[in-house]
Amino acid sequence: MPDYCWRCGSPLEVDLDYGKVRPEGLFEGGVTNMWKYRALYPLSSHRHESELGLGEGGTPLVLASKVGRKIGVEKIWFKSDHLNPSGSFKDRSAAVGVAWALEQGCPGVICASSGNAAGAAATYAARAGLPAYLVVSSRTPKSKLSAPTAHGARVFRVTGDFSRAFAAAREAALEVGLANLTTTYVNCYAWEGNKSVAFELYEQMDQTPDWVVVPVGSGPLLYGVWKGFEELRRFGFVDRTPRLMAVQPDGCAPIARAFETGTDVVPWSGVDTVVSGLDDPLQGYERDGTLTLRTVRESGGIAIAVSDEDTLEAGRLLARDEGIFVEPAAAISLAGASAARQLGRIDESETVVCLLTGHGFKYQAPKAEPEPEFATDAAELVRAIRHDVSEYG
Ligand SMILES: *Cc1c(COP(=O)(O)O)cnc(C)c1O
């Protein structure tokens, strides 16, 4: 149902009647969950939290000093959105999208996904008692499909990359009148939920961070963060917004490339990355990328591409040094911050928030699947551990 502008094909945008919002007290008292800010979503009912809520949003903000020291940044925080109910930030848009679908009386939801959006859509559709139809590409890892299947969703695999799945789901949504929860900019109601990341950061920090680093496929999360901070500024809570850094894998980086070359976003051909979730070539909706790029520029930020190798290394660093286990599409934010620091784009004393978008439980890159070590008995175990403990650190 929700779709791009039928005349020009550009993303549509919700324009709230801000005069009707009472912002006093809205951003006080500490984070709880994303429904705290329901006055700023395009919804009319107040019952959604009790009907749909599973504790989405309100995720911890973690200061990571060891990682900060390693990459040469004094203050770096990680926003732990991998701890959302279905294991990714996609719960924020799916919850608002399903709430919207209920208000509109949609007969069901559909979602093209590289995995995480499917999990989120299936979760909230199950909660709402609506059927969910998921369209995945041949690149989607099977490990991301067990939860949606458990929630009762029907999963269809379309041959080709994400853009093919996107086109098929979009057509089916319009034909059948389903709410399209695909997390490009195709559903302007759903991604309003991503603004909650900004509202929570405002409550969790004593000042606006200099940088917010965002893993980007097509970019609605980045745009949501920007729009959330813009609303905070409109209401007079902040006087500046953070610079936004979009990070993409160098094997699929249509937005980062356009930023570097100063050109328009063009679809990526020959996707080559293990970073599931960021392998979106934007074929047929490159205007999504244009909107993301414009937002990056307006914020005074940058868009950069990093190698899969650096991304996997960033994931290992987070897991080993900070106890944070995320998927590569989340760890790429640290790889991006580190690369930007080395390039001198981030200063040592600037404050940085990296968004951790998805949990490591669901997916690791193929090479990262470990084999356990072998120990025949307790004696061998003790010997190995004794030696290790004495050398630890
Ligand atoms: C979807 C996804 C992204 C990309 O977000 P967009 O706002 O759709 O570009 C990043 N990380 C993870 C883990 C994701 O699932």
mmCIF file with all atom_site columns, N, CA and C in Angstrom, residues 362-387:
data_model
loop_
_atom_site.group_PDB
_atom_site.id
_atom_site.type_symbol
_atom_site.label_atom_id
_atom_site.label_alt_id
_atom_site.label_comp_id
_atom_site.label_asym_id
_atom_site.label_entity_id
_atom_site.label_seq_id
_atom_site.pdbx_PDB_ins_code
_atom_site.Cartn_x
_atom_site.Cartn_y
_atom_site.Cartn_z
_atom_site.occupancy
_atom_site.B_iso_or_equiv
_atom_site.pdbx_formal_charge
_atom_site.auth_seq_id
_atom_site.auth_comp_id
_atom_site.auth_asym_id
_atom_site.auth_atom_id
_atom_site.pdbx_PDB_model_num
ATOM 1  N N  . LYS A 1 362 ? 22.315 -14.322 14.908 1.00 0.00 ? 362 LYS A N  1
ATOM 2  C CA . LYS A 1 362 ? 21.597 -14.728 13.703 1.00 0.00 ? 362 LYS A CA 1
ATOM 3  C C  . LYS A 1 362 ? 22.503 -14.993 12.514 1.00 0.00 ? 362 LYS A C  1
ATOM 4  N N  . TYR A 1 363 ? 23.598 -14.270 12.468 1.00 0.00 ? 363 TYR A N  1
ATOM 5  C CA . TYR A 1 363 ? 24.447 -14.400 11.274 1.00 0.00 ? 363 TYR A CA 1
ATOM 6  C C  . TYR A 1 363 ? 25.874 -13.959 11.556 1.00 0.00 ? 363 TYR A C  1
ATOM 7  N N  . GLN A 1 364 ? 26.816 -14.790 11.108 1.00 0.00 ? 364 GLN A N  1
ATOM 8  C CA . GLN A 1 364 ? 28.215 -14.388 11.033 1.00 0.00 ? 364 GLN A CA 1
ATOM 9  C C  . GLN A 1 364 ? 28.671 -14.700 9.618  1.00 0.00 ? 364 GLN A C  1
ATOM 10 N N  . ALA A 1 365 ? 29.689 -14.029 9.144  1.00 0.00 ? 365 ALA A N  1
ATOM 11 C CA . ALA A 1 365 ? 30.192 -14.324 7.798  1.00 0.00 ? 365 ALA A CA 1
ATOM 12 C C  . ALA A 1 365 ? 30.665 -15.775 7.750  1.00 0.00 ? 365 ALA A C  1
ATOM 13 N N  . PRO A 1 366 ? 30.514 -16.434 6.588  1.00 0.00 ? 366 PRO A N  1
ATOM 14 C CA . PRO A 1 366 ? 30.852 -17.855 6.467  1.00 0.00 ? 366 PRO A CA 1
ATOM 15 C C  . PRO A 1 366 ? 32.199 -18.219 7.077  1.00 0.00 ? 366 PRO A C  1
ATOM 16 N N  . LYS A 1 367 ? 33.220 -17.416 6.816  1.00 0.00 ? 367 LYS A N  1
ATOM 17 C CA . LYS A 1 367 ? 34.559 -17.752 7.309  1.00 0.00 ? 367 LYS A CA 1
ATOM 18 C C  . LYS A 1 367 ? 34.657 -17.682 8.837  1.00 0.00 ? 367 LYS A C  1
ATOM 19 N N  . ALA A 1 368 ? 33.723 -16.931 9.440  1.00 0.00 ? 368 ALA A N  1
ATOM 20 C CA . ALA A 1 368 ? 33.832 -16.698 10.880 1.00 0.00 ? 368 ALA A CA 1
ATOM 21 C C  . ALA A 1 368 ? 33.232 -17.831 11.718 1.00 0.00 ? 368 ALA A C  1
ATOM 22 N N  . GLU A 1 369 ? 32.627 -18.840 11.068 1.00 0.00 ? 369 GLU A N  1
ATOM 23 C CA . GLU A 1 369 ? 32.051 -19.960 11.820 1.00 0.00 ? 369 GLU A CA 1
ATOM 24 C C  . GLU A 1 369 ? 33.191 -20.778 12.428 1.00 0.00 ? 369 GLU A C  1
ATOM 25 N N  . PRO A 1 370 ? 33.276 -20.831 13.756 1.00 0.00 ? 370 PRO A N  1
ATOM 26 C CA . PRO A 1 370 ? 34.446 -21.460 14.370 1.00 0.00 ? 370 PRO A CA 1
ATOM 27 C C  . PRO A 1 370 ? 34.290 -22.969 14.567 1.00 0.00 ? 370 PRO A C  1
ATOM 28 N N  . GLU A 1 371 ? 35.405 -23.673 14.598 1.00 0.00 ? 371 GLU A N  1
ATOM 29 C CA . GLU A 1 371 ? 35.450 -25.067 15.031 1.00 0.00 ? 371 GLU A CA 1
ATOM 30 C C  . GLU A 1 371 ? 35.928 -25.070 16.477 1.00 0.00 ? 371 GLU A C  1
ATOM 31 N N  . PRO A 1 372 ? 35.243 -25.793 17.378 1.00 0.00 ? 372 PRO A N  1
ATOM 32 C CA . PRO A 1 372 ? 35.741 -25.842 18.762 1.00 0.00 ? 372 PRO A CA 1
ATOM 33 C C  . PRO A 1 372 ? 37.083 -26.561 18.821 1.00 0.00 ? 372 PRO A C  1
ATOM 34 N N  . GLU A 1 373 ? 37.861 -26.226 19.831 1.00 0.00 ? 373 GLU A N  1
ATOM 35 C CA . GLU A 1 373 ? 39.101 -26.967 20.041 1.00 0.00 ? 373 GLU A CA 1
ATOM 36 C C  . GLU A 1 373 ? 38.769 -28.343 20.589 1.00 0.00 ? 373 GLU A C  1
ATOM 37 N N  . PHE A 1 374 ? 39.743 -29.239 20.530 1.00 0.00 ? 374 PHE A N  1
ATOM 38 C CA . PHE A 1 374 ? 39.494 -30.616 20.955 1.00 0.00 ? 374 PHE A CA 1
ATOM 39 C C  . PHE A 1 374 ? 40.226 -30.900 22.259 1.00 0.00 ? 374 PHE A C  1
ATOM 40 N N  . ALA A 1 375 ? 39.512 -31.453 23.238 1.00 0.00 ? 375 ALA A N  1
ATOM 41 C CA . ALA A 1 375 ? 40.163 -31.879 24.488 1.00 0.00 ? 375 ALA A CA 1
ATOM 42 C C  . ALA A 1 375 ? 39.625 -33.256 24.839 1.00 0.00 ? 375 ALA A C  1
ATOM 43 N N  . THR A 1 376 ? 40.515 -34.235 25.008 1.00 0.00 ? 376 THR A N  1
ATOM 44 C CA . THR A 1 376 ? 40.042 -35.610 25.230 1.00 0.00 ? 376 THR A CA 1
ATOM 45 C C  . THR A 1 376 ? 39.513 -35.824 26.642 1.00 0.00 ? 376 THR A C  1
ATOM 46 N N  . ASP A 1 377 ? 40.109 -35.168 27.625 1.00 0.00 ? 377 ASP A N  1
ATOM 47 C CA . ASP A 1 377 ? 39.650 -35.396 29.001 1.00 0.00 ? 377 ASP A CA 1
ATOM 48 C C  . ASP A 1 377 ? 39.941 -34.179 29.874 1.00 0.00 ? 377 ASP A C  1
ATOM 49 N N  . ALA A 1 378 ? 39.559 -34.276 31.138 1.00 0.00 ? 378 ALA A N  1
ATOM 50 C CA . ALA A 1 378 ? 39.718 -33.150 32.056 1.00 0.00 ? 378 ALA A CA 1
ATOM 51 C C  . ALA A 1 378 ? 41.179 -32.747 32.202 1.00 0.00 ? 378 ALA A C  1
ATOM 52 N N  . ALA A 1 379 ? 42.077 -33.726 32.229 1.00 0.00 ? 379 ALA A N  1
ATOM 53 C CA . ALA A 1 379 ? 43.498 -33.421 32.426 1.00 0.00 ? 379 ALA A CA 1
ATOM 54 C C  . ALA A 1 379 ? 44.011 -32.536 31.291 1.00 0.00 ? 379 ALA A C  1
ATOM 55 N N  . GLU A 1 380 ? 43.625 -32.864 30.085 1.00 0.00 ? 380 GLU A N  1
ATOM 56 C CA . GLU A 1 380 ? 44.080 -32.075 28.946 1.00 0.00 ? 380 GLU A CA 1
ATOM 57 C C  . GLU A 1 380 ? 43.470 -30.670 28.991 1.00 0.00 ? 380 GLU A C  1
ATOM 58 N N  . LEU A 1 381 ? 42.212 -30.620 29.405 1.00 0.00 ? 381 LEU A N  1
ATOM 59 C CA . LEU A 1 381 ? 41.514 -29.339 29.541 1.00 0.00 ? 381 LEU A CA 1
ATOM 60 C C  . LEU A 1 381 ? 42.232 -28.447 30.556 1.00 0.00 ? 381 LEU A C  1
ATOM 61 N N  . VAL A 1 382 ? 42.549 -29.039 31.709 1.00 0.00 ? 382 VAL A N  1
ATOM 62 C CA . VAL A 1 382 ? 43.220 -28.287 32.779 1.00 0.00 ? 382 VAL A CA 1
ATOM 63 C C  . VAL A 1 382 ? 44.570 -27.767 32.302 1.00 0.00 ? 382 VAL A C  1
ATOM 64 N N  . ARG A 1 383 ? 45.323 -28.626 31.628 1.00 0.00 ? 383 ARG A N  1
ATOM 65 C CA . ARG A 1 383 ? 46.645 -28.227 31.136 1.00 0.00 ? 383 ARG A CA 1
ATOM 66 C C  . ARG A 1 383 ? 46.519 -27.019 30.188 1.00 0.00 ? 383 ARG A C  1
ATOM 67 N N  . ALA A 1 384 ? 45.587 -27.120 29.265 1.00 0.00 ? 384 ALA A N  1
ATOM 68 C CA . ALA A 1 384 ? 45.425 -26.052 28.274 1.00 0.00 ? 384 ALA A CA 1
ATOM 69 C C  . ALA A 1 384 ? 45.005 -24.747 28.938 1.00 0.00 ? 384 ALA A C  1
ATOM 70 N N  . ILE A 1 385 ? 44.072 -24.829 29.864 1.00 0.00 ? 385 ILE A N  1
ATOM 71 C CA . ILE A 1 385 ? 43.551 -23.611 30.497 1.00 0.00 ? 385 ILE A CA 1
ATOM 72 C C  . ILE A 1 385 ? 44.600 -22.981 31.408 1.00 0.00 ? 385 ILE A C  1
ATOM 73 N N  . ARG A 1 386 ? 45.323 -23.823 32.189 1.00 0.00 ? 386 ARG A N  1
ATOM 74 C CA . ARG A 1 386 ? 46.370 -23.297 33.073 1.00 0.00 ? 386 ARG A CA 1
ATOM 75 C C  . ARG A 1 386 ? 47.359 -22.446 32.303 1.00 0.00 ? 386 ARG A C  1
ATOM 76 N N  . HIS A 1 387 ? 47.787 -23.009 31.182 1.00 0.00 ? 387 HIS A N  1
ATOM 77 C CA . HIS A 1 387 ? 48.758 -22.304 30.361 1.00 0.00 ? 387 HIS A CA 1
ATOM 78 C C  . HIS A 1 387 ? 48.155 -20.980 29.865 1.00 0.00 ? 387 HIS A C  1
#
